[in-house]
């Protein structure tokens, strides 16, 4: 079966990181987000993934030049301009010749949703499309999906005003579609599956939905992006998401080639060739390959990407440091700050909930 994975968004909420790296190429613990997604699809027997790319397609092609990932064949559908979600699906289906029942996934969602039961449910109901649903505390920043007693979708309300949603079950960003749905998507302009296609299918009574309590997160904001890694390390996901290095202490995963002289606490990943100097402390964090954490630095609730340096006595709390970035000695970075690739933060600087460099 084919799956179309939407990876064309610009990742605006993760800027300036996403100026260099598309969101789905950013690391979640030890591998890119797209590898987590394709791995999950592979475990459900999907044999071809069509990546619907617009923004920075070169980053994906360079990373996976063999056209294969996790044992799954990869095809690329590169949009000449962003066509929005339904436009992107129709374009990808056409350019990769998708002919049978297929899956569509939002590429920035990480989940352990059981796709086997979603497919079975879809076949059982016989609708044109079936949406996977997940419960959330605040549905206002998602697609809200009320259903009737037969699981038929009665309306699709994208991003309702706070306090107005009729249910807390939201579109989990995974769908089963029949090719007939594509006939509803006009060509030559942007078309949103959430604002046009699903409401039309709901009106015709041919749209169904199945909810699941399986692990689910949309990684679009800095806070959720960090959380996605910590959830893996806290064991909230299936074992397949865990890093492949041995667990040295409970929840601490340290690559054997890393040199650790400081203290590495629980729920921490230290990648290949990283150096953790004496007197430093790391907890609830990811320190990727070849990163350097100098003496006396303290890191918690953060993601430090490949080759970055955290200077002596710097404090990094709930923040993201891009690949190759240099955080000078005695800096204080907190509040879900995002530091771009290869930036230099001068010694002694303080950043709270900031973007650096700023736009
Ligand atoms: N190829 C392509 N072209 N992909 C796109 C485009 C486009 O023009 N626009 C968005 N995407 C991709 C994004 O990369 C992302 O993977 C996915 O489509 C969804 O876009 P987001 O921008 O992340 O949307 P959202 O998070 O605000 O809302 C969507 O996801 C929620 C679940 O996380 C909606 O589908 C909601 O209904 C849903 O609840
Ligand atoms: Mg999203």
XYZ file of C-alpha atoms and ligand atoms in Angstrom:
399
model
C 0.000 0.000 0.000
C 1.096 3.595 -0.707
C 1.253 6.386 1.851
C 1.559 10.073 0.998
C 3.413 11.993 3.696
C 2.949 15.772 3.674
C 6.263 17.459 4.387
C 5.825 20.695 2.471
C 5.250 23.138 5.329
C 7.804 25.826 6.109
C 7.933 25.075 9.835
C 7.525 28.773 10.681
C 7.129 28.149 14.406
C 10.572 26.501 14.557
C 12.457 29.343 12.893
C 15.320 30.150 12.599
C 16.192 26.421 12.647
C 13.869 25.663 9.745
C 15.542 28.258 7.503
C 18.326 25.669 7.095
C 16.607 22.389 7.792
C 13.029 21.414 6.942
C 11.062 20.474 10.053
C 10.866 16.768 9.261
C 14.657 16.540 8.874
C 15.182 17.779 12.438
C 16.245 15.085 14.915
C 13.972 13.446 17.456
C 16.499 11.714 19.760
C 18.759 9.724 17.408
C 17.069 10.031 14.001
C 15.186 12.524 11.892
C 11.471 13.046 12.374
C 10.769 11.606 8.914
C 12.646 8.409 9.852
C 10.380 7.980 12.868
C 7.328 8.453 10.637
C 8.505 6.110 7.866
C 9.609 3.519 10.453
C 6.084 3.531 11.901
C 4.621 3.132 8.387
C 7.044 0.288 7.635
C 5.918 -1.538 10.775
C 2.367 -1.373 9.405
C 3.331 -2.941 6.108
C 3.366 0.185 3.905
C 5.670 -0.539 0.979
C 5.936 2.862 -0.702
C 6.017 6.374 0.735
C 5.465 9.395 -1.482
C 7.016 12.453 0.139
C 4.971 15.495 -0.781
C 7.655 18.149 -0.682
C 7.673 21.811 -1.565
C 9.992 23.621 0.783
C 13.675 22.541 0.566
C 13.175 19.221 -1.324
C 16.988 18.972 -1.750
C 17.380 18.279 1.995
C 15.345 15.065 1.694
C 16.894 13.895 -1.570
C 20.412 14.457 -0.163
C 19.604 12.595 3.044
C 18.060 9.588 1.289
C 19.721 9.445 -2.135
C 18.976 5.734 -2.527
C 15.238 6.380 -2.598
C 14.789 4.005 0.329
C 14.219 4.433 4.063
C 13.498 1.790 6.745
C 13.043 -0.785 3.991
C 10.332 1.319 2.317
C 10.610 2.718 -1.215
C 10.591 6.526 -1.336
C 9.181 8.628 -4.142
C 9.254 12.423 -4.251
C 6.478 14.678 -5.469
C 7.949 18.168 -5.615
C 5.338 20.919 -5.833
C 6.183 23.864 -8.037
C 4.437 26.036 -5.421
C 2.614 25.175 -2.176
C -0.791 23.723 -3.086
C -2.056 23.352 0.499
C -2.969 19.985 1.968
C -5.564 18.610 -0.497
C -3.794 20.161 -3.480
C -0.573 18.513 -2.313
C -2.240 15.100 -1.935
C -3.811 15.299 -5.409
C -0.524 16.426 -6.953
C 1.438 13.635 -5.224
C -1.127 10.957 -6.134
C -1.035 12.050 -9.767
C 2.743 12.350 -10.075
C 3.460 9.036 -8.309
C 0.528 7.194 -9.975
C -1.253 6.235 -6.749
C -4.191 4.090 -7.892
C -5.659 2.174 -4.931
C -6.811 2.955 -1.393
C -3.986 4.930 0.215
C -2.893 6.599 3.429
C -2.146 10.272 4.008
C -0.075 11.473 6.944
C 0.864 14.889 8.252
C 4.640 14.580 8.393
C 5.020 16.589 11.601
C 2.917 14.186 13.670
C 4.581 11.452 15.693
C 2.242 8.703 16.795
C 1.845 5.017 17.560
C -1.692 5.000 16.113
C -2.582 1.466 14.999
C -2.914 1.926 11.249
C -3.997 -1.711 10.832
C -7.187 -1.057 12.794
C -7.752 2.243 10.960
C -7.611 0.406 7.624
C -9.839 -2.390 8.836
C -12.367 0.125 10.141
C -12.272 2.007 6.824
C -12.998 -1.153 4.818
C -15.718 -2.131 7.238
C -17.574 1.210 6.958
C -17.034 1.505 3.216
C -16.786 5.309 3.172
C -14.763 7.500 0.819
C -12.352 8.410 3.604
C -11.622 7.667 7.265
C -9.854 10.043 9.646
C -7.828 8.924 12.667
C -8.753 10.939 15.759
C -6.986 11.644 19.020
C -8.218 13.356 22.204
C -6.517 16.617 23.265
C -7.045 19.014 26.162
C -7.410 22.126 23.976
C -8.795 21.358 20.515
C -8.770 24.980 19.292
C -5.498 24.701 17.366
C -6.555 21.543 15.507
C -9.252 20.141 13.224
C -12.204 19.231 15.434
C -14.219 16.213 14.310
C -17.663 15.428 15.789
C -19.189 12.063 14.785
C -22.587 10.353 15.113
C -23.304 7.015 16.805
C -22.167 5.163 13.648
C -18.805 6.987 13.598
C -19.891 9.059 10.606
C -18.311 12.520 10.636
C -21.035 15.174 11.027
C -18.816 18.248 10.567
C -15.144 19.161 10.213
C -14.229 22.347 12.037
C -10.645 23.489 11.441
C -9.236 25.561 14.311
C -12.452 26.644 16.046
C -12.439 29.670 18.360
C -11.373 28.664 21.895
C -14.242 27.272 23.935
C -16.503 26.546 20.952
C -15.389 23.017 19.965
C -18.202 20.419 20.216
C -15.744 17.619 21.136
C -12.125 17.208 22.229
C -11.487 14.604 19.507
C -9.304 16.096 16.808
C -7.932 15.142 13.428
C -4.733 13.223 14.189
C -3.359 13.942 10.718
C -3.663 10.350 9.462
C -6.268 9.371 6.886
C -7.295 6.491 4.668
C -8.548 7.794 1.327
C -10.193 6.184 -1.678
C -8.871 7.507 -5.008
C -12.396 8.846 -5.708
C -11.735 11.628 -3.165
C -9.195 13.121 -5.561
C -11.988 13.943 -8.010
C -13.252 16.484 -5.470
C -10.000 18.432 -5.515
C -9.980 21.241 -8.090
C -6.664 21.821 -9.855
C -4.856 25.069 -10.505
C -5.221 26.566 -7.030
C -4.514 25.912 -3.354
C -7.002 23.509 -1.750
C -7.157 22.661 1.952
C -8.253 19.138 2.836
C -9.350 20.435 6.251
C -11.329 23.463 5.061
C -12.746 22.188 1.757
C -12.483 18.475 1.078
C -13.399 17.017 4.471
C -16.354 19.385 5.059
C -17.711 18.417 1.599
C -17.286 14.668 2.278
C -18.951 15.082 5.694
C -21.898 16.782 4.053
C -22.266 13.829 1.674
C -22.175 11.403 4.640
C -19.218 9.434 3.268
C -16.587 10.444 5.825
C -15.874 8.280 8.901
C -13.533 8.566 11.861
C -11.905 6.271 14.399
C -10.366 7.524 17.629
C -7.408 6.068 19.474
C -5.653 6.736 22.769
C -2.291 5.718 21.284
C 0.658 8.076 21.734
C 0.259 11.207 19.588
C 2.028 14.571 19.295
C 2.186 17.364 16.713
C 5.783 18.594 16.854
C 5.188 22.041 15.328
C 6.082 24.322 18.282
C 9.432 24.519 20.138
C 7.794 23.146 23.286
C 6.215 20.169 21.502
C 9.382 19.565 19.525
C 11.405 19.120 22.725
C 8.594 17.102 24.310
C 8.604 14.635 21.389
C 12.203 13.613 22.222
C 11.655 13.518 25.973
C 8.568 11.334 25.544
C 10.670 8.765 23.670
C 13.314 8.792 26.428
C 10.647 8.563 29.144
C 9.401 5.361 27.502
C 5.979 6.753 26.516
C 6.281 5.285 23.035
C 6.774 1.797 21.639
C 10.252 0.285 21.935
C 10.858 0.804 18.203
C 11.274 4.542 18.850
C 14.033 4.108 21.438
C 17.636 4.819 20.436
C 19.598 1.774 19.378
C 22.373 2.314 21.944
C 22.196 0.459 25.267
C 20.463 2.093 28.223
C 23.362 2.828 30.617
C 21.160 3.854 33.531
C 17.375 4.109 33.703
C 16.362 6.225 30.719
C 19.955 7.303 29.940
C 21.169 6.313 26.488
C 24.830 7.038 25.828
C 26.539 6.059 22.602
C 29.631 3.977 23.436
C 31.829 6.347 21.422
C 30.826 9.408 23.505
C 33.194 10.600 26.223
C 31.222 11.326 29.356
C 33.130 12.888 32.252
C 30.191 14.882 33.639
C 26.879 13.698 35.043
C 24.263 12.319 32.663
C 20.894 12.075 34.373
C 17.727 10.182 33.486
C 15.859 10.564 30.196
C 18.956 11.643 28.321
C 20.498 10.706 25.006
C 24.165 11.365 24.214
C 25.115 10.703 20.605
C 28.138 9.361 18.823
C 31.431 11.120 19.526
C 29.913 13.711 21.882
C 32.046 15.090 24.700
C 30.524 15.827 28.093
C 33.232 17.528 30.159
C 33.733 17.164 33.900
C 31.529 19.090 36.240
C 28.746 19.392 33.646
C 25.245 18.050 34.268
C 22.690 16.878 31.718
C 19.152 15.659 32.431
C 15.978 15.259 30.358
C 17.831 16.223 27.220
C 19.260 15.181 23.889
C 22.927 15.920 23.112
C 23.487 14.803 19.530
C 26.551 13.427 17.824
C 29.826 15.328 18.040
C 28.352 17.995 20.334
C 30.582 19.359 23.085
C 29.366 20.286 26.548
C 32.131 22.118 28.374
C 33.053 22.013 32.047
C 30.411 23.112 34.514
C 27.638 23.576 31.931
C 24.113 22.559 32.962
C 21.536 21.329 30.457
C 17.963 20.319 31.194
C 14.816 19.816 29.112
C 16.693 20.718 25.923
C 17.858 19.474 22.543
C 21.450 20.175 21.469
C 21.958 19.215 17.843
C 24.958 17.703 16.075
C 28.305 19.415 16.494
C 27.014 22.245 18.690
C 29.096 23.529 21.588
C 27.735 24.569 24.969
C 30.418 26.681 26.642
C 31.775 26.318 30.157
C 29.297 27.122 32.951
C 26.520 27.924 30.469
C 22.976 27.054 31.566
C 20.560 25.695 28.973
C 16.994 25.067 30.084
C 13.998 24.054 27.938
C 15.595 25.197 24.673
C 16.810 24.046 21.271
C 20.324 24.593 19.914
C 20.789 24.039 16.189
C 23.581 21.997 14.574
C 27.044 23.528 14.766
C 25.863 26.407 16.957
C 28.237 27.864 19.496
C 26.853 28.947 22.862
C 29.575 30.907 24.641
C 30.708 30.361 28.229
C 28.355 31.465 31.018
C 25.385 32.042 28.691
C 21.900 31.523 30.095
C 19.340 30.227 27.602
C 15.809 29.263 28.634
C 12.068 29.375 27.960
C 11.973 27.405 24.698
C 14.472 29.606 22.961
C 15.466 28.397 19.501
C 19.037 28.893 18.244
C 19.652 28.470 14.530
C 22.271 26.314 12.842
C 25.900 27.488 13.180
C 25.027 30.671 15.098
C 27.392 32.167 17.678
C 25.981 33.338 20.976
C 28.439 35.611 22.709
C 29.779 34.642 26.159
C 27.589 35.727 29.048
C 24.430 36.346 26.930
C 20.942 35.706 28.300
C 18.070 34.489 26.119
C 14.542 33.859 27.429
C 11.867 32.551 25.028
C 13.917 34.050 22.185
C 14.805 33.249 18.591
C 18.474 33.666 17.763
C 19.494 35.055 15.400
C 16.236 36.994 15.293
C 14.656 37.682 11.891
N 3.304 19.391 0.373
C 2.697 20.294 1.141
N 2.199 21.431 0.548
N 2.601 20.062 2.463
C 1.982 20.991 3.227
C 1.463 22.194 2.693
C 1.577 22.420 1.258
O 1.162 23.435 0.695
N 0.929 22.905 3.724
C 1.112 22.168 4.845
N 1.765 21.012 4.549
C 2.124 19.904 5.461
C 2.966 20.320 6.664
O 4.345 20.109 6.388
C 2.483 19.349 7.740
O 3.187 18.111 7.703
C 1.037 19.076 7.355
O 0.892 19.431 5.987
C 0.017 19.850 8.207
O 0.318 21.226 8.154
P 0.544 22.092 9.487
O 0.889 23.471 9.051
O 1.452 21.403 10.427
O -0.956 22.124 10.035
P -1.476 22.186 11.537
O -0.587 21.428 12.461
O -1.737 23.612 11.879
O -2.906 21.431 11.425
C -3.020 20.168 10.784
O -2.590 19.124 11.633
C -3.372 18.912 12.823
C -2.797 17.711 13.547
O -1.495 17.956 13.896
C -4.479 19.959 10.376
O -4.536 18.807 9.568
C -5.389 19.788 11.607
O -6.710 19.467 11.194
C -4.851 18.661 12.484
O -5.638 18.528 13.679
Mg 1.265 20.551 12.343
